[in-house]
Short mmCIF file of C-alpha atoms in Angstrom, two decimals:
data_model
loop_
_atom_site.label_atom_id
_atom_site.label_comp_id
_atom_site.label_asym_id
_atom_site.label_seq_id
_atom_site.Cartn_x
_atom_site.Cartn_y
_atom_site.Cartn_z
CA MET B 77 32.08 7.91 -27.19
CA SER B 78 32.48 5.89 -24.78
CA ASN B 79 28.42 4.16 -24.80
CA LEU B 80 29.04 2.90 -27.69
CA ARG B 81 27.79 -0.26 -28.17
CA PRO B 82 30.02 -3.50 -29.37
CA VAL B 83 30.66 -3.79 -32.72
CA ILE B 84 30.22 -7.25 -33.51
CA CYS B 85 32.77 -9.37 -35.69
CA VAL B 86 32.09 -12.08 -37.72
CA VAL B 87 34.36 -14.35 -38.90
CA GLY B 88 34.30 -17.79 -40.76
CA ALA B 89 36.84 -19.36 -42.34
CA ARG B 90 40.16 -19.12 -42.83
CA PRO B 91 40.37 -16.01 -45.52
CA ASN B 92 37.81 -13.81 -43.06
CA PHE B 93 41.43 -14.42 -40.09
CA MET B 94 43.41 -12.83 -41.97
CA LYS B 95 41.49 -9.49 -42.76
CA MET B 96 39.29 -9.34 -39.76
CA ALA B 97 42.68 -10.12 -37.39
CA PRO B 98 44.30 -5.69 -38.49
CA ILE B 99 41.48 -4.89 -37.89
CA LEU B 100 40.69 -6.46 -33.97
CA ARG B 101 43.89 -4.84 -33.77
CA ALA B 102 42.93 -1.49 -34.90
CA MET B 103 40.03 -0.90 -33.09
CA ALA B 104 41.29 -2.18 -29.85
CA ALA B 105 44.55 0.83 -31.28
CA HIS B 106 41.75 3.59 -31.15
CA ILE B 107 41.21 6.70 -29.18
CA PRO B 108 38.42 5.57 -27.54
CA PRO B 109 38.97 2.77 -28.57
CA LEU B 110 35.51 0.95 -30.37
CA PRO B 111 33.79 -1.89 -28.01
CA VAL B 112 34.50 -5.47 -29.69
CA LEU B 113 32.70 -9.18 -29.32
CA LEU B 114 34.32 -11.62 -32.22
CA VAL B 115 31.74 -14.00 -33.30
CA HIS B 116 32.97 -17.00 -34.43
CA THR B 117 30.56 -19.21 -36.61
CA GLY B 118 33.07 -22.33 -36.90
CA GLN B 119 32.61 -23.27 -40.57
CA HIS B 120 35.69 -24.01 -40.61
CA TYR B 121 36.52 -25.59 -37.89
CA ASP B 122 39.34 -27.84 -38.81
CA LYS B 123 42.38 -27.08 -36.26
CA ASP B 124 45.02 -26.75 -38.83
CA MET B 125 42.30 -24.69 -40.27
CA SER B 126 41.39 -22.41 -38.21
CA ASP B 127 42.98 -22.47 -35.04
CA ARG B 128 46.53 -22.27 -35.38
CA LEU B 129 45.35 -18.80 -37.16
CA PHE B 130 44.01 -17.66 -34.42
CA GLU B 131 48.25 -18.31 -33.46
CA ASP B 132 49.45 -17.37 -35.77
CA LEU B 133 47.65 -13.41 -36.56
CA ARG B 134 47.21 -13.31 -32.12
CA LEU B 135 43.32 -13.19 -32.46
CA PRO B 136 42.01 -12.37 -30.07
CA ARG B 137 40.04 -16.04 -29.49
CA PRO B 138 36.28 -15.57 -30.91
CA ASP B 139 33.96 -14.06 -27.23
CA VAL B 140 31.11 -17.07 -29.16
CA ASN B 141 32.25 -19.58 -31.28
CA LEU B 142 28.46 -21.20 -33.87
CA GLU B 143 30.19 -24.06 -34.18
CA VAL B 144 28.39 -24.57 -36.78
CA GLY B 145 30.95 -27.15 -38.89
CA SER B 146 30.48 -28.27 -42.26
CA GLY B 147 27.36 -28.51 -44.39
CA THR B 148 26.13 -27.87 -47.83
CA HIS B 149 24.91 -24.26 -48.44
CA ALA B 150 22.04 -24.31 -47.53
CA ILE B 151 22.19 -26.34 -44.12
CA GLN B 152 25.86 -24.28 -43.74
CA THR B 153 24.00 -21.04 -43.74
CA ALA B 154 19.97 -21.60 -42.46
CA GLU B 155 22.45 -23.02 -39.39
CA VAL B 156 24.82 -19.14 -38.71
CA MET B 157 21.76 -17.95 -39.13
CA ARG B 158 19.48 -19.23 -36.55
CA ARG B 159 22.51 -19.66 -34.33
CA PHE B 160 23.75 -16.07 -34.26
CA GLU B 161 20.37 -14.39 -34.42
CA PRO B 162 20.06 -14.95 -30.23
CA ILE B 163 23.50 -13.16 -29.91
CA ILE B 164 22.76 -9.93 -31.85
CA ASP B 165 19.34 -10.08 -29.62
CA ALA B 166 21.57 -10.46 -26.81
CA HIS B 167 23.89 -7.75 -27.19
CA THR B 168 22.00 -5.36 -28.68
CA PRO B 169 25.33 -4.09 -31.23
CA SER B 170 25.51 -0.75 -32.89
CA CYS B 171 26.86 -3.12 -35.89
CA VAL B 172 28.22 -6.13 -37.67
CA ALA B 173 30.96 -5.82 -39.85
CA VAL B 174 31.64 -9.12 -42.59
CA VAL B 175 35.18 -9.71 -44.09
CA GLY B 176 35.31 -10.92 -47.32
CA ASP B 177 32.61 -13.69 -49.35
CA VAL B 178 31.99 -17.06 -47.32
CA ASN B 179 27.78 -18.48 -46.02
CA SER B 180 28.87 -17.01 -43.09
CA THR B 181 29.41 -13.51 -44.42
CA LEU B 182 25.44 -13.18 -46.22
CA ALA B 183 24.37 -15.49 -43.52
CA CYS B 184 25.43 -12.66 -40.43
CA SER B 185 24.47 -10.10 -42.82
CA LEU B 186 20.78 -10.88 -43.50
CA VAL B 187 19.94 -11.31 -40.27
CA ALA B 188 22.03 -8.29 -39.03
CA VAL B 189 19.56 -5.92 -41.59
CA LYS B 190 17.00 -8.12 -40.51
CA LYS B 191 17.10 -6.85 -36.76
CA SER B 192 17.49 -2.89 -38.30
CA VAL B 193 21.21 -3.13 -37.50
CA PRO B 194 23.52 -1.93 -38.96
CA VAL B 195 25.69 -3.86 -41.37
CA VAL B 196 29.25 -3.59 -42.73
CA HIS B 197 31.03 -5.72 -45.08
CA ILE B 198 34.46 -4.88 -45.25
CA GLU B 199 36.18 -5.92 -48.61
CA ALA B 200 32.81 -4.54 -50.29
CA GLY B 201 32.66 -4.44 -54.54
CA LEU B 202 34.87 -7.56 -55.28
CA ARG B 203 33.57 -9.08 -58.47
CA SER B 204 33.69 -12.15 -60.85
CA TYR B 205 30.58 -11.72 -63.55
CA ASP B 206 30.74 -15.47 -62.11
CA ARG B 207 27.52 -16.70 -60.63
CA ALA B 208 28.54 -20.39 -60.92
CA MET B 209 30.31 -19.02 -57.74
CA PRO B 210 28.94 -19.19 -54.90
CA GLU B 211 31.18 -16.39 -53.40
CA GLU B 212 29.96 -14.12 -56.27
CA ILE B 213 26.13 -14.35 -54.31
CA ASN B 214 27.26 -13.91 -51.18
CA ARG B 215 28.98 -11.18 -52.98
CA ILE B 216 26.14 -9.18 -54.41
CA LEU B 217 23.55 -10.18 -52.11
CA THR B 218 25.71 -8.80 -48.92
CA ASP B 219 26.53 -6.11 -50.59
CA GLN B 220 23.10 -4.47 -51.89
CA ILE B 221 22.43 -4.62 -47.77
CA SER B 222 25.37 -3.66 -46.33
CA ASP B 223 25.09 0.38 -45.09
CA ARG B 224 29.01 0.23 -44.86
CA LEU B 225 30.97 -0.94 -47.84
CA TYR B 226 34.50 -0.51 -47.96
CA THR B 227 36.48 -1.52 -50.95
CA THR B 228 40.51 -2.45 -51.60
CA GLU B 229 40.25 -0.97 -54.77
CA ARG B 230 39.00 1.61 -56.69
CA THR B 231 37.37 0.47 -59.37
CA ALA B 232 35.22 -1.13 -57.00
CA GLU B 233 33.64 1.14 -56.29
CA ASP B 234 32.38 0.94 -60.46
CA ASN B 235 31.10 -2.22 -59.51
CA LEU B 236 29.10 -0.86 -56.61
CA THR B 237 27.64 2.54 -58.80
CA ARG B 238 26.56 -0.36 -61.63
CA GLU B 239 23.93 -2.34 -58.85
CA GLY B 240 22.96 0.80 -57.42
CA ILE B 241 24.31 1.25 -54.47
CA PRO B 242 25.35 5.27 -53.65
CA SER B 243 28.86 6.95 -53.40
CA ASN B 244 27.53 7.51 -50.18
CA ARG B 245 27.72 4.31 -48.90
CA VAL B 246 30.86 3.28 -50.17
CA CYS B 247 35.25 3.99 -49.01
CA PHE B 248 38.08 3.47 -50.33
CA ALA B 249 40.82 1.67 -47.44
CA GLY B 250 42.84 -0.16 -48.81
CA ASN B 251 42.98 -4.39 -48.37
CA VAL B 252 43.31 -5.47 -44.91
CA MET B 253 44.41 -8.45 -46.78
CA ILE B 254 48.01 -6.55 -46.89
CA ASP B 255 47.49 -5.06 -43.20
CA SER B 256 48.03 -9.06 -42.04
CA VAL B 257 51.36 -9.79 -44.99
CA VAL B 258 53.10 -7.01 -43.39
CA PHE B 259 52.75 -7.58 -39.64
CA GLY B 260 53.14 -12.02 -39.51
CA ARG B 261 56.04 -10.68 -42.34
CA ALA B 262 58.57 -10.52 -39.81
CA ASN B 263 57.46 -13.64 -38.31
CA ALA B 264 57.35 -16.19 -41.03
CA ARG B 265 58.50 -19.32 -41.19
CA GLY B 266 61.15 -20.28 -43.33
CA ALA B 267 60.46 -22.22 -45.89
CA LYS B 268 62.98 -25.06 -45.00
CA ASP B 269 62.39 -24.53 -41.53
CA THR B 270 58.27 -25.53 -42.70
CA LEU B 271 59.76 -28.49 -44.35
CA GLN B 272 61.43 -30.24 -41.48
CA ALA B 273 58.87 -29.72 -39.62
CA CYS B 274 56.48 -32.04 -42.01
CA ASN B 275 58.97 -34.33 -42.51
CA VAL B 276 60.30 -33.56 -45.66
CA ASP B 277 63.56 -33.94 -46.71
CA PRO B 278 64.73 -29.62 -47.50
CA LEU B 279 67.43 -30.58 -50.87
CA VAL B 280 63.98 -29.62 -52.81
CA LEU B 281 64.88 -26.05 -52.00
CA SER B 282 68.02 -26.04 -53.68
CA HIS B 283 67.32 -26.18 -57.02
CA PRO B 284 68.17 -24.19 -58.95
CA PHE B 285 65.78 -22.02 -60.61
CA GLY B 286 63.83 -22.93 -56.54
CA TYR B 287 60.45 -23.63 -55.86
CA GLY B 288 56.62 -23.07 -57.21
CA VAL B 289 54.47 -23.39 -54.59
CA VAL B 290 51.36 -25.05 -55.69
CA THR B 291 47.12 -24.60 -53.57
CA LEU B 292 43.95 -25.88 -54.92
CA HIS B 293 40.62 -25.73 -53.79
CA ARG B 294 37.56 -25.07 -55.47
CA PRO B 295 35.42 -27.73 -56.56
CA SER B 296 35.67 -26.38 -60.11
CA ASN B 297 38.88 -27.38 -59.87
CA VAL B 298 38.86 -31.14 -57.70
CA ASP B 299 35.75 -31.83 -57.39
CA ASP B 300 35.12 -33.67 -61.48
CA PRO B 301 37.64 -36.22 -61.77
CA GLU B 302 39.01 -35.84 -64.58
CA THR B 303 39.57 -32.00 -64.53
CA LEU B 304 41.32 -33.17 -61.43
CA ARG B 305 43.62 -36.11 -63.45
CA ALA B 306 44.70 -33.14 -66.32
CA LEU B 307 45.48 -30.67 -63.54
CA LEU B 308 47.66 -32.73 -61.82
CA GLY B 309 49.25 -34.19 -65.31
CA VAL B 310 49.92 -29.76 -65.47
CA LEU B 311 52.15 -29.68 -62.80
CA ASP B 312 53.69 -33.16 -63.26
CA GLU B 313 55.59 -31.34 -66.22
CA VAL B 314 55.82 -28.80 -64.25
CA ALA B 315 57.39 -30.31 -61.88
CA ALA B 316 59.79 -31.64 -64.49
CA SER B 317 61.93 -28.33 -64.49
CA LEU B 318 60.98 -26.50 -60.59
CA PRO B 319 59.46 -28.88 -57.71
CA LEU B 320 56.55 -28.33 -56.49
CA VAL B 321 55.22 -27.27 -52.99
CA ILE B 322 51.59 -28.34 -52.77
CA ALA B 323 49.41 -27.73 -49.29
CA LEU B 324 47.09 -29.45 -49.67
CA HIS B 325 44.47 -27.93 -48.88
CA PRO B 326 41.59 -31.45 -46.67
CA ARG B 327 38.87 -31.57 -50.01
CA THR B 328 42.02 -31.95 -52.08
CA ARG B 329 43.79 -34.44 -50.60
CA SER B 330 40.14 -36.24 -50.14
CA ASN B 331 39.81 -36.18 -53.57
CA ILE B 332 43.24 -37.57 -55.07
CA GLU B 333 42.16 -40.10 -52.79
CA ARG B 334 39.21 -41.16 -53.73
CA PHE B 335 39.83 -41.31 -56.66
CA GLY B 336 42.92 -42.94 -57.43
CA LEU B 337 45.23 -40.63 -58.33
CA MET B 338 47.63 -40.40 -56.08
CA ASP B 339 50.52 -42.60 -58.23
CA LEU B 340 50.27 -39.08 -60.50
CA ILE B 341 51.92 -37.55 -57.23
CA ASP B 342 55.70 -37.16 -58.44
CA SER B 343 57.66 -37.37 -54.43
CA ALA B 344 60.45 -36.70 -55.01
CA ARG B 345 59.96 -33.38 -57.96
CA MET B 346 56.21 -33.21 -55.79
CA VAL B 347 56.31 -32.62 -52.30
CA LEU B 348 53.49 -32.26 -50.09
CA LEU B 349 52.59 -30.03 -47.04
CA PRO B 350 48.73 -30.66 -44.20
CA PRO B 351 47.66 -27.89 -44.67
CA GLN B 352 49.98 -24.84 -43.12
CA GLY B 353 49.14 -22.45 -40.45
CA TYR B 354 49.41 -18.90 -41.92
CA LEU B 355 53.13 -17.91 -40.40
CA GLU B 356 54.68 -21.44 -43.11
CA MET B 357 52.48 -19.93 -45.64
CA LEU B 358 53.79 -16.38 -45.80
CA GLY B 359 57.27 -17.74 -45.83
CA LEU B 360 56.77 -20.43 -48.40
CA MET B 361 54.76 -17.62 -51.15
CA ALA B 362 57.95 -14.97 -49.49
CA GLY B 363 60.38 -18.07 -51.58
CA ALA B 364 58.82 -19.79 -53.49
CA THR B 365 59.77 -18.86 -57.85
CA VAL B 366 56.11 -18.95 -59.03
CA VAL B 367 52.67 -20.14 -56.33
CA LEU B 368 49.97 -21.68 -58.42
CA THR B 369 46.87 -21.23 -56.93
CA ASP B 370 42.78 -20.89 -58.03
CA SER B 371 42.68 -19.10 -53.93
CA GLY B 372 41.64 -15.51 -54.20
CA GLY B 373 43.95 -14.47 -51.12
CA LEU B 374 46.59 -15.52 -52.39
CA GLN B 375 46.36 -13.97 -56.41
CA GLU B 376 46.41 -10.89 -53.42
CA GLU B 377 49.11 -11.60 -51.19
CA THR B 378 51.76 -12.34 -54.52
CA THR B 379 51.28 -9.42 -55.90
CA ALA B 380 52.13 -8.20 -51.95
CA LEU B 381 55.10 -9.96 -51.95
CA GLY B 382 56.07 -9.25 -54.72
CA VAL B 383 56.03 -13.22 -56.24
CA PRO B 384 54.49 -14.20 -59.99
CA CYS B 385 51.88 -15.54 -59.09
CA LEU B 386 49.65 -18.42 -61.75
CA THR B 387 45.64 -17.88 -61.46
CA LEU B 388 44.19 -21.68 -61.83
CA ARG B 389 40.96 -20.31 -62.86
CA GLU B 390 38.95 -18.19 -65.85
CA ASN B 391 38.02 -15.18 -64.23
CA THR B 392 39.45 -13.34 -60.88
CA GLU B 393 37.16 -11.24 -58.81
CA ARG B 394 40.23 -9.49 -57.95
CA PRO B 395 41.60 -7.77 -61.21
CA ILE B 396 43.47 -4.99 -59.78
CA THR B 397 46.55 -8.37 -59.39
CA VAL B 398 46.49 -8.67 -63.00
CA GLU B 399 46.14 -4.93 -63.60
CA GLN B 400 48.61 -3.85 -62.12
CA GLY B 401 50.49 -6.84 -59.81
CA THR B 402 51.88 -10.11 -60.17
CA ASN B 403 48.91 -12.09 -60.94
CA ILE B 404 47.74 -13.95 -65.15
CA LEU B 405 45.20 -16.13 -65.16
CA VAL B 406 45.08 -19.07 -66.79
CA GLY B 407 42.29 -21.30 -65.77
CA ARG B 408 43.43 -24.86 -66.55
CA ASP B 409 45.11 -24.62 -69.90
CA ARG B 410 48.20 -26.57 -69.89
CA ASP B 411 49.85 -24.65 -72.80
CA ALA B 412 49.45 -21.50 -71.12
CA ILE B 413 50.56 -23.10 -67.71
CA LEU B 414 53.40 -24.19 -68.77
CA GLY B 415 54.17 -21.37 -71.02
CA ALA B 416 53.50 -18.70 -68.13
CA VAL B 417 56.20 -20.81 -65.89
CA HIS B 418 59.13 -21.15 -69.49
CA ASP B 419 58.74 -17.55 -68.93
CA ILE B 420 59.30 -16.41 -64.89
CA LEU B 421 61.94 -19.39 -65.13
CA THR B 422 63.75 -17.64 -67.92
CA GLY B 423 63.79 -14.73 -66.43
CA ASN B 424 60.65 -13.21 -68.61
CA GLY B 425 57.80 -13.75 -66.09
CA LYS B 426 55.41 -10.05 -65.43
CA ARG B 427 56.64 -7.91 -63.40
CA GLY B 428 53.49 -6.07 -60.90
CA ARG B 429 53.58 -3.94 -58.62
CA VAL B 430 51.01 -2.51 -55.00
CA PRO B 431 48.70 -1.49 -55.83
CA GLU B 432 47.01 2.03 -54.24
CA PHE B 433 46.93 1.47 -50.10
CA TRP B 434 47.61 -1.60 -49.82
CA ASP B 435 50.32 -0.71 -47.13
CA GLY B 436 49.91 -2.43 -45.05
CA HIS B 437 47.27 1.31 -42.63
CA ALA B 438 43.67 -0.37 -44.46
CA SER B 439 42.84 -1.81 -41.19
CA GLU B 440 43.48 1.49 -39.33
CA ARG B 441 41.14 3.71 -42.25
CA ILE B 442 38.03 1.20 -41.86
CA THR B 443 38.61 2.00 -38.03
CA ALA B 444 38.37 5.84 -38.31
CA ASP B 445 36.20 5.60 -40.65
CA LEU B 446 33.87 4.15 -39.28
CA TYR B 447 33.96 5.71 -35.21
CA ARG B 448 33.06 8.47 -36.81
CA TRP B 449 30.38 7.49 -38.85
CA LEU B 450 28.89 4.85 -35.68
CA LYS B 451 29.06 8.47 -34.15
CA HIS B 452 27.03 10.96 -36.62
CA ARG B 453 24.88 7.40 -37.74
CA PRO B 454 21.89 8.74 -34.64
CA ALA B 455 21.62 12.29 -35.97
CA GLU B 456 20.78 11.72 -38.75
CA ILE B 457 18.47 8.58 -38.24
CA ALA B 458 16.75 11.30 -35.57
CA SER B 459 16.54 13.55 -39.42
CA ARG B 460 15.69 11.03 -41.64
CA THR B 461 12.77 10.41 -38.83
CA VAL B 462 12.05 14.07 -38.77
CA THR B 463 11.83 14.73 -42.10
CA ASN B 464 9.58 11.87 -42.56
#
């Protein structure tokens, strides 16, 4: 199928990079290779949160960078759409492949479907059932307008079925995020090296119980001063038993400083790091006693690594990490957080297993199916035209 038009692959924010990297490798290795045009919307533009990921994941540099930058949800989505439309016009792709649930995912899908270009959604069908989360809206709408939907867990198809999406559009392929974990594990940077590179004394790692890793970035956790104050207070209590390495998102650091909460950080027990590259975070998590986070991706990565995870949210769009993996939803409940940490430190923590198809080969399954689907799609369209 040498005449296949390019697949436009879209990335925009940090989680997209980890998901798209193995897909691009699989497309290049497929026989025949699938031609690709990599478009970076520039939704995340901080060097520590974007450029380093391309290096760590061995992602090729984008063919196109829309350089959208930050803004409100409406402004960012509209600007991605405005800048993405000429790319479709110029390249007439066979399809547009999007991953995850960020604003770029929905924006590029909307442009594609209105230009009659097939949309392929990788990581489809995940639901938190919390429509206050912008990502939930992005997930629902992207799935509704997608032509081919790849799921990470079998229950995701149940969500899609309830929303009226026929099963012949859905393919259970596994979790491409785990492909990157498997790929990067051998090159992950040790926690000691990471701390030294940040001019932090690595003695914090010598605690009898090890160390915990913390990430916080969701607006519901970090944009309200009292909520953020309460969370930092709980983390301070955790740090009395287990030193914490906190990789601070720029939004979180800015809010801690703006709200005057930096005095709640005990530098002897709570180490603050700038945003880390993928290999540094992978190494920190792999060596951790526990991870406390509000990130969706870290829930999956910790399950794959077998590391206990406490999710500082009331819900998750990745229930399999709770049902089968190492994840526990603790919200912002002080007693739940401290109780879970105590269980982990006393050897009574949750033990999980790695879910089906979280094996490092999801991207290969997606690529093989996508090739077959694109190959037969022209005949399918011709058949519909004759029938109509």
